[in-house]
Tab-separated table of C-alpha atoms in Angstrom:
chain	number	residue	atom	x	y	z
A	1	UNK	CA	-0.019	0.015	0.356
A	2	UNK	CA	1.099	3.621	-0.536
A	3	UNK	CA	0.585	6.507	-2.910
A	4	UNK	CA	0.742	7.925	-6.023
A	5	UNK	CA	4.085	9.368	-7.165
A	6	UNK	CA	2.587	11.833	-8.996
A	7	UNK	CA	-1.446	12.633	-7.649
A	8	UNK	CA	-1.076	10.591	-4.407
A	9	UNK	CA	-3.275	8.516	-4.632
A	10	UNK	CA	-4.020	5.472	-2.824
A	11	UNK	CA	-2.595	3.340	-4.243
A	12	UNK	CA	-3.340	-1.070	-3.862
A	13	UNK	CA	-0.555	-2.613	-6.012
A	14	UNK	CA	1.999	-1.309	-8.328
A	15	UNK	CA	1.107	-0.882	-11.214
A	16	UNK	CA	2.430	-1.535	-15.165
A	17	UNK	CA	2.538	-0.144	-18.258
A	18	UNK	CA	4.394	-1.787	-20.616
A	19	UNK	CA	6.084	-4.458	-19.018
A	20	UNK	CA	6.996	-3.665	-15.807
A	21	UNK	CA	6.148	-2.330	-12.656
A	22	UNK	CA	5.636	1.448	-12.131
A	23	UNK	CA	7.041	2.351	-8.602
A	24	UNK	CA	3.840	3.721	-6.922
A	25	UNK	CA	2.341	5.265	-9.773
A	26	UNK	CA	-1.207	4.809	-10.997
A	27	UNK	CA	-2.645	3.965	-14.068
A	28	UNK	CA	-4.656	7.045	-14.494
A	29	UNK	CA	-1.264	8.877	-14.189
A	30	UNK	CA	1.027	6.283	-15.970
A	31	UNK	CA	-1.599	6.777	-18.961
A	32	UNK	CA	-1.805	10.764	-18.833
A	33	UNK	CA	2.159	10.924	-19.161
A	34	UNK	CA	1.980	8.580	-22.296
A	35	UNK	CA	-0.855	10.752	-24.067
A	36	UNK	CA	1.968	13.861	-22.807
A	37	UNK	CA	5.248	11.896	-24.960
A	38	UNK	CA	2.441	11.155	-27.563
A	39	UNK	CA	2.078	15.007	-28.551
A	40	UNK	CA	5.758	15.478	-28.166
A	41	UNK	CA	6.308	13.267	-30.762
A	42	UNK	CA	3.536	14.741	-33.057
A	43	UNK	CA	4.426	17.576	-31.985
A	44	UNK	CA	8.249	17.313	-33.186
A	45	UNK	CA	7.279	15.269	-36.427
A	46	UNK	CA	4.577	18.517	-37.458
A	47	UNK	CA	7.418	21.419	-36.634
A	48	UNK	CA	9.959	19.088	-38.434
A	49	UNK	CA	6.811	18.732	-41.418
A	50	UNK	CA	6.582	22.575	-41.309
A	51	UNK	CA	10.733	23.217	-41.369
A	52	UNK	CA	11.071	21.461	-44.436
A	53	UNK	CA	8.248	22.349	-46.358
A	54	UNK	CA	9.311	25.907	-45.839
A	55	UNK	CA	13.078	25.389	-47.469
A	56	UNK	CA	11.162	23.896	-50.233
A	57	UNK	CA	9.206	26.955	-50.873
A	58	UNK	CA	11.897	28.802	-50.467
A	59	UNK	CA	13.941	27.497	-53.075
A	60	UNK	CA	11.308	27.945	-55.531
A	61	UNK	CA	10.446	31.496	-54.697
A	62	UNK	CA	12.842	34.383	-55.374
A	63	UNK	CA	14.535	35.632	-52.431
A	64	UNK	CA	13.118	39.476	-53.121
A	65	UNK	CA	10.528	38.079	-52.987
A	66	UNK	CA	10.828	35.508	-49.566
A	67	UNK	CA	12.073	37.833	-47.574
A	68	UNK	CA	9.432	40.815	-48.377
A	69	UNK	CA	7.887	43.195	-44.902
A	70	UNK	CA	4.556	42.249	-45.091
A	71	UNK	CA	3.887	45.807	-42.639
A	72	UNK	CA	5.533	47.965	-46.296
A	73	UNK	CA	2.221	46.124	-48.192
A	74	UNK	CA	-0.942	47.362	-49.533
A	75	UNK	CA	-3.264	47.853	-46.567
A	76	UNK	CA	-6.045	46.728	-48.432
A	77	UNK	CA	-5.141	44.176	-50.119
A	78	UNK	CA	-2.845	43.132	-47.803
A	79	UNK	CA	-5.648	42.283	-45.171
A	80	UNK	CA	-7.350	39.620	-47.829
A	81	UNK	CA	-4.839	37.546	-48.432
A	82	UNK	CA	-3.535	37.394	-45.232
A	83	UNK	CA	-6.710	36.086	-44.047
A	84	UNK	CA	-7.117	33.629	-47.273
A	85	UNK	CA	-7.742	30.188	-45.674
A	86	UNK	CA	-8.345	27.179	-48.523
A	87	UNK	CA	-9.461	24.897	-46.037
A	88	UNK	CA	-12.689	26.921	-47.264
A	89	UNK	CA	-11.936	29.686	-49.644
A	90	UNK	CA	-12.372	29.829	-52.910
A	91	UNK	CA	-8.169	30.447	-54.507
A	92	UNK	CA	-7.420	33.720	-55.197
A	93	UNK	CA	-7.046	35.845	-59.197
A	94	UNK	CA	-4.627	38.377	-58.392
A	95	UNK	CA	-4.648	40.744	-61.352
A	96	UNK	CA	-3.552	44.171	-61.715
A	97	UNK	CA	0.109	46.485	-63.214
A	98	UNK	CA	3.161	44.686	-61.748
A	99	UNK	CA	4.659	46.998	-58.809
A	100	UNK	CA	1.848	46.226	-56.706
A	101	UNK	CA	2.507	43.801	-54.823
A	102	UNK	CA	0.862	40.561	-56.118
A	103	UNK	CA	3.846	37.972	-55.804
A	104	UNK	CA	5.047	39.268	-52.395
A	105	UNK	CA	1.694	38.550	-50.916
A	106	UNK	CA	0.916	35.575	-52.501
A	107	UNK	CA	4.406	34.395	-51.226
A	108	UNK	CA	3.550	35.772	-47.451
A	109	UNK	CA	1.019	33.952	-47.387
A	110	UNK	CA	2.063	30.701	-48.664
A	111	UNK	CA	5.268	30.898	-45.847
A	112	UNK	CA	2.687	31.089	-42.797
A	113	UNK	CA	0.432	27.969	-44.959
A	114	UNK	CA	3.500	25.942	-44.505
A	115	UNK	CA	4.414	27.066	-40.816
A	116	UNK	CA	0.935	25.292	-39.895
A	117	UNK	CA	1.968	21.965	-42.718
A	118	UNK	CA	0.122	22.647	-45.499
A	119	UNK	CA	2.066	21.513	-48.580
A	120	UNK	CA	2.382	24.281	-51.105
A	121	UNK	CA	4.303	25.149	-53.659
A	122	UNK	CA	5.137	27.877	-56.077
A	123	UNK	CA	5.454	27.656	-59.651
A	124	UNK	CA	6.461	30.318	-62.815
A	125	UNK	CA	4.321	30.431	-65.511
A	126	UNK	CA	6.865	29.655	-67.967
A	127	UNK	CA	8.446	27.155	-66.233
A	128	UNK	CA	5.554	25.264	-65.528
A	129	UNK	CA	4.993	26.093	-69.674
A	130	UNK	CA	7.847	24.541	-71.136
A	131	UNK	CA	7.564	21.406	-68.822
A	132	UNK	CA	3.793	20.245	-69.388
A	133	UNK	CA	4.947	21.362	-73.782
A	134	UNK	CA	8.372	19.217	-73.031
A	135	UNK	CA	6.670	16.264	-70.500
A	136	UNK	CA	7.729	13.191	-73.080
A	137	UNK	CA	10.946	13.954	-73.916
A	138	UNK	CA	13.665	11.860	-75.292
A	139	UNK	CA	16.146	13.631	-73.364
A	140	UNK	CA	16.031	11.271	-68.856
A	141	UNK	CA	17.757	15.474	-67.905
A	142	UNK	CA	14.751	17.100	-69.366
A	143	UNK	CA	11.816	14.763	-68.886
A	144	UNK	CA	13.200	14.729	-65.305
A	145	UNK	CA	13.202	18.524	-64.651
A	146	UNK	CA	9.361	18.352	-66.385
A	147	UNK	CA	8.331	16.456	-64.309
A	148	UNK	CA	9.400	18.086	-61.276
A	149	UNK	CA	8.122	20.642	-61.745
A	150	UNK	CA	4.666	19.012	-62.596
A	151	UNK	CA	4.622	17.378	-59.156
A	152	UNK	CA	5.098	21.348	-57.529
A	153	UNK	CA	2.444	22.000	-60.185
A	154	UNK	CA	-0.546	19.514	-58.246
A	155	UNK	CA	0.308	20.548	-54.368
A	156	UNK	CA	-2.418	21.181	-52.395
A	157	UNK	CA	-1.595	24.964	-52.183
A	158	UNK	CA	-0.530	26.474	-55.288
A	159	UNK	CA	1.138	29.809	-56.399
A	160	UNK	CA	1.169	30.564	-60.332
A	161	UNK	CA	2.781	33.295	-60.797
A	162	UNK	CA	3.354	35.518	-63.568
A	163	UNK	CA	0.164	34.565	-66.086
A	164	UNK	CA	0.336	35.950	-69.108
A	165	UNK	CA	3.835	36.745	-69.563
A	166	UNK	CA	5.071	33.502	-72.141
A	167	UNK	CA	4.108	33.436	-75.233
A	168	UNK	CA	0.456	33.550	-76.404
A	169	UNK	CA	0.426	29.272	-77.994
A	170	UNK	CA	-1.087	27.374	-78.822
A	171	UNK	CA	1.196	24.773	-76.678
A	172	UNK	CA	0.746	27.638	-74.337
A	173	UNK	CA	-3.580	27.646	-74.191
A	174	UNK	CA	-3.312	24.242	-74.123
A	175	UNK	CA	-0.838	23.607	-70.898
A	176	UNK	CA	-3.392	26.534	-68.679
A	177	UNK	CA	-5.803	24.950	-69.578
A	178	UNK	CA	-5.149	21.891	-68.545
A	179	UNK	CA	-3.460	23.483	-64.800
A	180	UNK	CA	-7.005	25.615	-64.514
A	181	UNK	CA	-8.808	22.165	-65.495
A	182	UNK	CA	-7.829	20.183	-63.538
A	183	UNK	CA	-7.425	21.976	-60.459
A	184	UNK	CA	-11.059	23.241	-59.557
A	185	UNK	CA	-11.758	19.514	-61.126
A	186	UNK	CA	-9.467	18.205	-57.966
A	187	UNK	CA	-10.767	21.097	-55.754
A	188	UNK	CA	-6.725	22.515	-55.409
A	189	UNK	CA	-6.604	25.774	-54.583
A	190	UNK	CA	-4.701	27.918	-56.560
A	191	UNK	CA	-3.504	31.757	-56.182
A	192	UNK	CA	-2.911	33.574	-59.674
A	193	UNK	CA	-1.095	36.407	-60.338
A	194	UNK	CA	-1.383	38.146	-63.996
A	195	UNK	CA	-0.065	42.294	-64.823
A	196	UNK	CA	-3.054	42.281	-67.300
A	197	UNK	CA	-6.268	43.731	-66.275
A	198	UNK	CA	-8.445	40.553	-66.832
A	199	UNK	CA	-10.513	41.135	-69.547
A	200	UNK	CA	-6.512	41.403	-71.175
A	201	UNK	CA	-6.120	37.481	-69.746
A	202	UNK	CA	-8.690	36.061	-71.257
A	203	UNK	CA	-8.257	37.362	-74.320
A	204	UNK	CA	-5.248	35.229	-74.404
A	205	UNK	CA	-6.713	31.938	-75.463
A	206	UNK	CA	-6.882	32.318	-79.061
A	207	UNK	CA	-10.115	29.422	-79.042
A	208	UNK	CA	-13.806	31.434	-77.922
A	209	UNK	CA	-14.952	27.661	-76.371
A	210	UNK	CA	-11.574	27.479	-74.324
A	211	UNK	CA	-11.811	31.394	-73.536
A	212	UNK	CA	-15.426	30.939	-72.502
A	213	UNK	CA	-14.805	27.830	-70.182
A	214	UNK	CA	-11.825	29.357	-69.243
A	215	UNK	CA	-13.802	32.552	-67.732
A	216	UNK	CA	-16.266	30.309	-65.968
A	217	UNK	CA	-13.766	28.341	-63.810
A	218	UNK	CA	-11.707	31.246	-62.888
A	219	UNK	CA	-15.934	32.802	-61.982
A	220	UNK	CA	-17.170	30.433	-60.470
A	221	UNK	CA	-14.136	28.421	-58.032
A	222	UNK	CA	-11.970	32.631	-57.914
A	223	UNK	CA	-11.721	35.341	-55.830
A	224	UNK	CA	-10.971	37.976	-58.710
A	225	UNK	CA	-8.644	40.760	-57.261
A	226	UNK	CA	-7.947	43.433	-58.671
A	227	UNK	CA	-4.709	45.069	-57.333
A	228	UNK	CA	-4.060	48.756	-58.186
A	229	UNK	CA	-0.167	49.953	-59.476
A	230	UNK	CA	1.742	50.519	-55.433
A	231	UNK	CA	4.823	49.542	-54.706
A	232	UNK	CA	4.943	49.900	-51.660
A	233	UNK	CA	2.146	51.083	-48.579
A	234	UNK	CA	4.047	55.616	-47.864
A	235	UNK	CA	4.013	55.951	-44.719
A	236	UNK	CA	1.192	58.443	-42.811
């Protein structure tokens, strides 16, 4: 007889949790200790995953965007983007002239998401179109590089940067149409940035039916955010 060394509850006998006798610890305290140990292990795994995802994303985003200071972003638009939740919100289609911090704001939001364990990636439009075009290349190195980019483009959350920068050829139209249809069909959330007005973006599709389909999918599955030309907020 005695009392638990942890909670001081009276004990009838010593008990065992994993095959050996514990010196005066009750079953409740043993179970609680095991739950705390498991919580620590889970927390450690989640931290390691977040660190790994952060390193991967950092290697995909240009340093000029990665190291941006959110306090310098246009306040109205950053307030919308920083609250964006891929688990419940539509994707974002962020359009406007160069200099509006579109990529900076979207990259900053991705950083906060990967810190919570979200699998996110950044792909530049030109890289994606080229990878899609050369995905069946006979050159093993070219094919491997293309497949790597296409896997990134299949991430849970994707930042597709600089839509419309590549030449709007038939290959471009096929690649971007495929990406748009695939991600919306599989409910994969996308942040698109584009340095054009919305109607100019639609004009990139030469095929009328594809243009209509793209317009429908963009509007149905994304919130269109128009960012004016403004490099940073001016200090008050």
